PDB file of C-alpha atoms in Angstrom:
ATOM      1  CA  MET G   1     119.698 102.625 105.349  1.00 94.00           C
ATOM      2  CA  ASP G   2     117.095 101.293 102.690  1.00 97.00           C
ATOM      3  CA  GLY G   3     114.112  99.276 103.227  1.00 97.00           C
ATOM      4  CA  GLY G   4     110.519  98.541 102.107  1.00 97.00           C
ATOM      5  CA  CYS G   5     107.592  96.285 102.373  1.00 97.00           C
ATOM      6  CA  GLN G   6     107.493  92.523 101.565  1.00 95.00           C
ATOM      7  CA  CYS G   7     106.341  92.878  97.914  1.00 97.00           C
ATOM      8  CA  GLY G   8     108.478  95.760  97.020  1.00 96.00           C
ATOM      9  CA  ALA G   9     105.624  98.278  96.196  1.00 97.00           C
ATOM     10  CA  LEU G  10     106.716 100.637  99.005  1.00 97.00           C
ATOM     11  CA  ARG G  11     110.413 101.669  99.389  1.00 98.00           C
ATOM     12  CA  TYR G  12     112.174 104.088 101.626  1.00 97.00           C
ATOM     13  CA  ARG G  13     115.618 105.486 102.412  1.00 98.00           C
ATOM     14  CA  VAL G  14     117.047 106.886 105.747  1.00 97.00           C
ATOM     15  CA  ARG G  15     119.836 109.364 105.233  1.00 96.00           C
ATOM     16  CA  GLY G  16     120.788 109.882 109.034  1.00 92.00           C
ATOM     17  CA  GLN G  17     121.743 107.560 111.687  1.00 93.00           C
ATOM     18  CA  PRO G  18     119.116 105.808 114.015  1.00 95.00           C
ATOM     19  CA  ARG G  19     118.442 107.614 117.251  1.00 95.00           C
ATOM     20  CA  ALA G  20     117.484 104.419 119.171  1.00 95.00           C
ATOM     21  CA  LEU G  21     116.819 100.784 118.797  1.00 97.00           C
ATOM     22  CA  PHE G  22     114.075  99.025 120.790  1.00 96.00           C
ATOM     23  CA  VAL G  23     112.897  95.469 121.153  1.00 96.00           C
ATOM     24  CA  CYS G  24     109.254  95.608 122.370  1.00 94.00           C
ATOM     25  CA  HIS G  25     107.666  92.759 124.148  1.00 94.00           C
ATOM     26  CA  CYS G  26     104.215  94.410 124.415  1.00 89.00           C
ATOM     27  CA  ARG G  27     101.212  92.554 123.150  1.00 88.00           C
ATOM     28  CA  GLU G  28     100.551  94.984 120.246  1.00 86.00           C
ATOM     29  CA  CYS G  29     104.120  94.651 118.986  1.00 86.00           C
ATOM     30  CA  ARG G  30     103.800  90.839 119.184  1.00 90.00           C
ATOM     31  CA  LYS G  31     100.515  90.951 117.147  1.00 88.00           C
ATOM     32  CA  GLN G  32     101.736  93.313 114.424  1.00 86.00           C
ATOM     33  CA  SER G  33     104.964  91.393 114.022  1.00 88.00           C
ATOM     34  CA  ALA G  34     103.239  87.926 114.302  1.00 88.00           C
ATOM     35  CA  SER G  35     106.332  87.076 116.409  1.00 92.00           C
ATOM     36  CA  ALA G  36     107.762  87.086 119.930  1.00 92.00           C
ATOM     37  CA  PHE G  37     108.555  90.800 119.980  1.00 94.00           C
ATOM     38  CA  GLY G  38     108.643  93.818 117.778  1.00 93.00           C
ATOM     39  CA  ILE G  39     111.877  95.645 116.636  1.00 96.00           C
ATOM     40  CA  SER G  40     111.661  99.506 116.152  1.00 95.00           C
ATOM     41  CA  VAL G  41     114.406 101.675 114.882  1.00 97.00           C
ATOM     42  CA  GLN G  42     113.838 105.405 115.805  1.00 96.00           C
ATOM     43  CA  VAL G  43     114.913 107.790 113.281  1.00 97.00           C
ATOM     44  CA  ALA G  44     114.430 111.535 112.582  1.00 97.00           C
ATOM     45  CA  ARG G  45     111.482 112.041 110.296  1.00 95.00           C
ATOM     46  CA  LYS G  46     113.398 114.631 108.195  1.00 96.00           C
ATOM     47  CA  ASP G  47     115.855 111.755 107.429  1.00 97.00           C
ATOM     48  CA  LEU G  48     113.130 109.385 106.033  1.00 96.00           C
ATOM     49  CA  GLU G  49     112.572 109.677 102.283  1.00 96.00           C
ATOM     50  CA  LEU G  50     109.716 107.605 100.659  1.00 96.00           C
ATOM     51  CA  VAL G  51     111.238 106.535  97.300  1.00 97.00           C
ATOM     52  CA  ARG G  52     108.271 104.448  95.961  1.00 97.00           C
ATOM     53  CA  GLY G  53     104.594 103.944  96.855  1.00 97.00           C
ATOM     54  CA  ARG G  54     102.386 105.501  99.326  1.00 96.00           C
ATOM     55  CA  PRO G  55     101.498 103.888 102.766  1.00 96.00           C
ATOM     56  CA  ALA G  56      98.154 103.669 104.203  1.00 96.00           C
ATOM     57  CA  VAL G  57      97.434 104.578 107.876  1.00 95.00           C
ATOM     58  CA  TRP G  58      95.641 102.705 110.612  1.00 93.00           C
ATOM     59  CA  ALA G  59      95.531 104.260 114.141  1.00 91.00           C
ATOM     60  CA  ARG G  60      95.183 102.690 117.530  1.00 86.00           C
ATOM     61  CA  PRO G  61      95.329 103.691 121.101  1.00 82.00           C
ATOM     62  CA  ALA G  62      98.678 102.847 122.917  1.00 77.00           C
ATOM     63  CA  ASP G  63      98.653 101.693 126.481  1.00 70.00           C
ATOM     64  CA  SER G  64      99.625 105.275 127.521  1.00 72.00           C
ATOM     65  CA  GLY G  65      96.368 106.567 125.939  1.00 76.00           C
ATOM     66  CA  ALA G  66      98.090 108.380 123.119  1.00 79.00           C
ATOM     67  CA  GLU G  67      97.285 107.493 119.512  1.00 86.00           C
ATOM     68  CA  VAL G  68      99.873 105.487 117.513  1.00 87.00           C
ATOM     69  CA  ARG G  69      99.721 105.820 113.768  1.00 91.00           C
ATOM     70  CA  CYS G  70     100.648 102.650 111.942  1.00 92.00           C
ATOM     71  CA  LEU G  71     101.804 102.918 108.305  1.00 95.00           C
ATOM     72  CA  PHE G  72     101.731  99.956 106.000  1.00 96.00           C
ATOM     73  CA  CYS G  73     101.864  98.888 102.410  1.00 97.00           C
ATOM     74  CA  THR G  74      98.507  98.941 100.660  1.00 96.00           C
ATOM     75  CA  VAL G  75      99.447  95.923  98.458  1.00 97.00           C
ATOM     76  CA  CYS G  76     100.898  93.383 100.816  1.00 96.00           C
ATOM     77  CA  GLY G  77     100.132  94.837 104.155  1.00 94.00           C
ATOM     78  CA  SER G  78     103.490  94.855 105.629  1.00 94.00           C
ATOM     79  CA  ARG G  79     103.866  97.353 108.527  1.00 94.00           C
ATOM     80  CA  ILE G  80     106.686  99.827 107.744  1.00 96.00           C
ATOM     81  CA  TRP G  81     106.690 102.510 110.498  1.00 95.00           C
ATOM     82  CA  HIS G  82     104.840 103.987 113.528  1.00 92.00           C
ATOM     83  CA  GLU G  83     104.482 107.587 114.414  1.00 90.00           C
ATOM     84  CA  ASN G  84     102.674 109.612 117.081  1.00 86.00           C
ATOM     85  CA  SER G  85     101.368 112.205 114.653  1.00 78.00           C
ATOM     86  CA  PRO G  86     101.850 113.177 111.047  1.00 76.00           C
ATOM     87  CA  GLY G  87     104.194 115.987 112.059  1.00 79.00           C
ATOM     88  CA  SER G  88     106.142 114.095 114.889  1.00 86.00           C
ATOM     89  CA  GLU G  89     109.903 114.700 115.012  1.00 93.00           C
ATOM     90  CA  THR G  90     110.634 111.028 114.933  1.00 94.00           C
ATOM     91  CA  VAL G  91     109.297 107.774 113.461  1.00 95.00           C
ATOM     92  CA  THR G  92     109.980 104.190 114.435  1.00 95.00           C
ATOM     93  CA  LEU G  93     110.763 101.936 111.468  1.00 96.00           C
ATOM     94  CA  LYS G  94     109.873  98.335 111.764  1.00 96.00           C
ATOM     95  CA  GLY G  95     113.165  96.451 111.924  1.00 95.00           C
ATOM     96  CA  GLY G  96     112.061  93.674 109.678  1.00 93.00           C
ATOM     97  CA  SER G  97     111.388  96.186 106.799  1.00 96.00           C
ATOM     98  CA  LEU G  98     115.202  97.209 106.499  1.00 97.00           C
ATOM     99  CA  ASP G  99     117.143  95.612 103.858  1.00 97.00           C
ATOM    100  CA  GLU G 100     120.121  95.010 106.220  1.00 95.00           C
ATOM    101  CA  PRO G 101     118.719  93.785 109.612  1.00 90.00           C
ATOM    102  CA  PRO G 102     119.649  95.779 112.679  1.00 93.00           C
ATOM    103  CA  ASP G 103     122.281  94.491 115.161  1.00 93.00           C
ATOM    104  CA  LEU G 104     120.261  94.014 118.339  1.00 94.00           C
ATOM    105  CA  THR G 105     123.417  93.907 120.488  1.00 92.00           C
ATOM    106  CA  GLN G 106     122.683  97.439 121.963  1.00 92.00           C
ATOM    107  CA  ALA G 107     118.886  97.278 121.710  1.00 96.00           C
ATOM    108  CA  VAL G 108     116.897  98.605 124.547  1.00 97.00           C
ATOM    109  CA  HIS G 109     114.197  96.050 125.676  1.00 97.00           C
ATOM    110  CA  ILE G 110     110.875  97.461 126.675  1.00 96.00           C
ATOM    111  CA  TRP G 111     107.758  96.052 128.049  1.00 95.00           C
ATOM    112  CA  THR G 112     109.659  93.164 129.453  1.00 96.00           C
ATOM    113  CA  SER G 113     106.847  92.506 131.950  1.00 96.00           C
ATOM    114  CA  ARG G 114     104.922  91.060 128.947  1.00 95.00           C
ATOM    115  CA  LYS G 115     107.662  89.055 127.316  1.00 95.00           C
ATOM    116  CA  LEU G 116     106.864  85.516 126.357  1.00 95.00           C
ATOM    117  CA  PRO G 117     108.114  82.642 128.583  1.00 96.00           C
ATOM    118  CA  GLY G 118     111.261  81.270 127.083  1.00 95.00           C
ATOM    119  CA  VAL G 119     112.447  84.644 125.432  1.00 95.00           C
ATOM    120  CA  THR G 120     115.902  85.429 127.054  1.00 94.00           C
ATOM    121  CA  ILE G 121     116.939  89.159 127.397  1.00 95.00           C
ATOM    122  CA  PRO G 122     120.761  89.403 127.510  1.00 94.00           C
ATOM    123  CA  PRO G 123     121.796  90.133 131.082  1.00 93.00           C
ATOM    124  CA  ASP G 124     123.711  93.337 130.129  1.00 94.00           C
ATOM    125  CA  ALA G 125     120.894  94.827 127.953  1.00 95.00           C
ATOM    126  CA  ARG G 126     119.130  97.970 129.098  1.00 96.00           C
ATOM    127  CA  SER G 127     115.580  96.965 129.779  1.00 96.00           C
ATOM    128  CA  PHE G 128     112.299  98.353 131.233  1.00 96.00           C
ATOM    129  CA  PRO G 129     109.224  96.508 132.500  1.00 95.00           C
ATOM    130  CA  GLU G 130     107.049  98.923 130.658  1.00 92.00           C
ATOM    131  CA  GLU G 131     107.557 102.091 128.547  1.00 87.00           C
ATOM    132  CA  PRO G 132     110.609 104.137 129.683  1.00 86.00           C
ATOM    133  CA  GLU G 133     110.012 107.826 130.163  1.00 78.00           C
TER     134      GLU G 133
END
């Protein structure tokens, strides 16, 4: 999988397969995506290769109290991935940053208690009202 920011200054490649795919309806994901939900593709950090550019980091507290590190392009500001710490085993790529968009058919919907009115979650989708354990 290849991807990058909106302006092309930051590019990455993922050599392994995704571990999980989430559609998150929390307020923070809605704000960062400027949309109805955020799409997160969890991959092993060891499989992520930064091909061009260097992201900046902005950190914020999560609802759990843990810190979330948000990495983004310094030129256009596009959010690229989130991580719990610089050495965490996995990162979650922002789905919109992928060159080929992910198929959301098998996505797990989280924070559904905060979804916007009118957003329909497929009846057979795995879903959680908050963060799954």
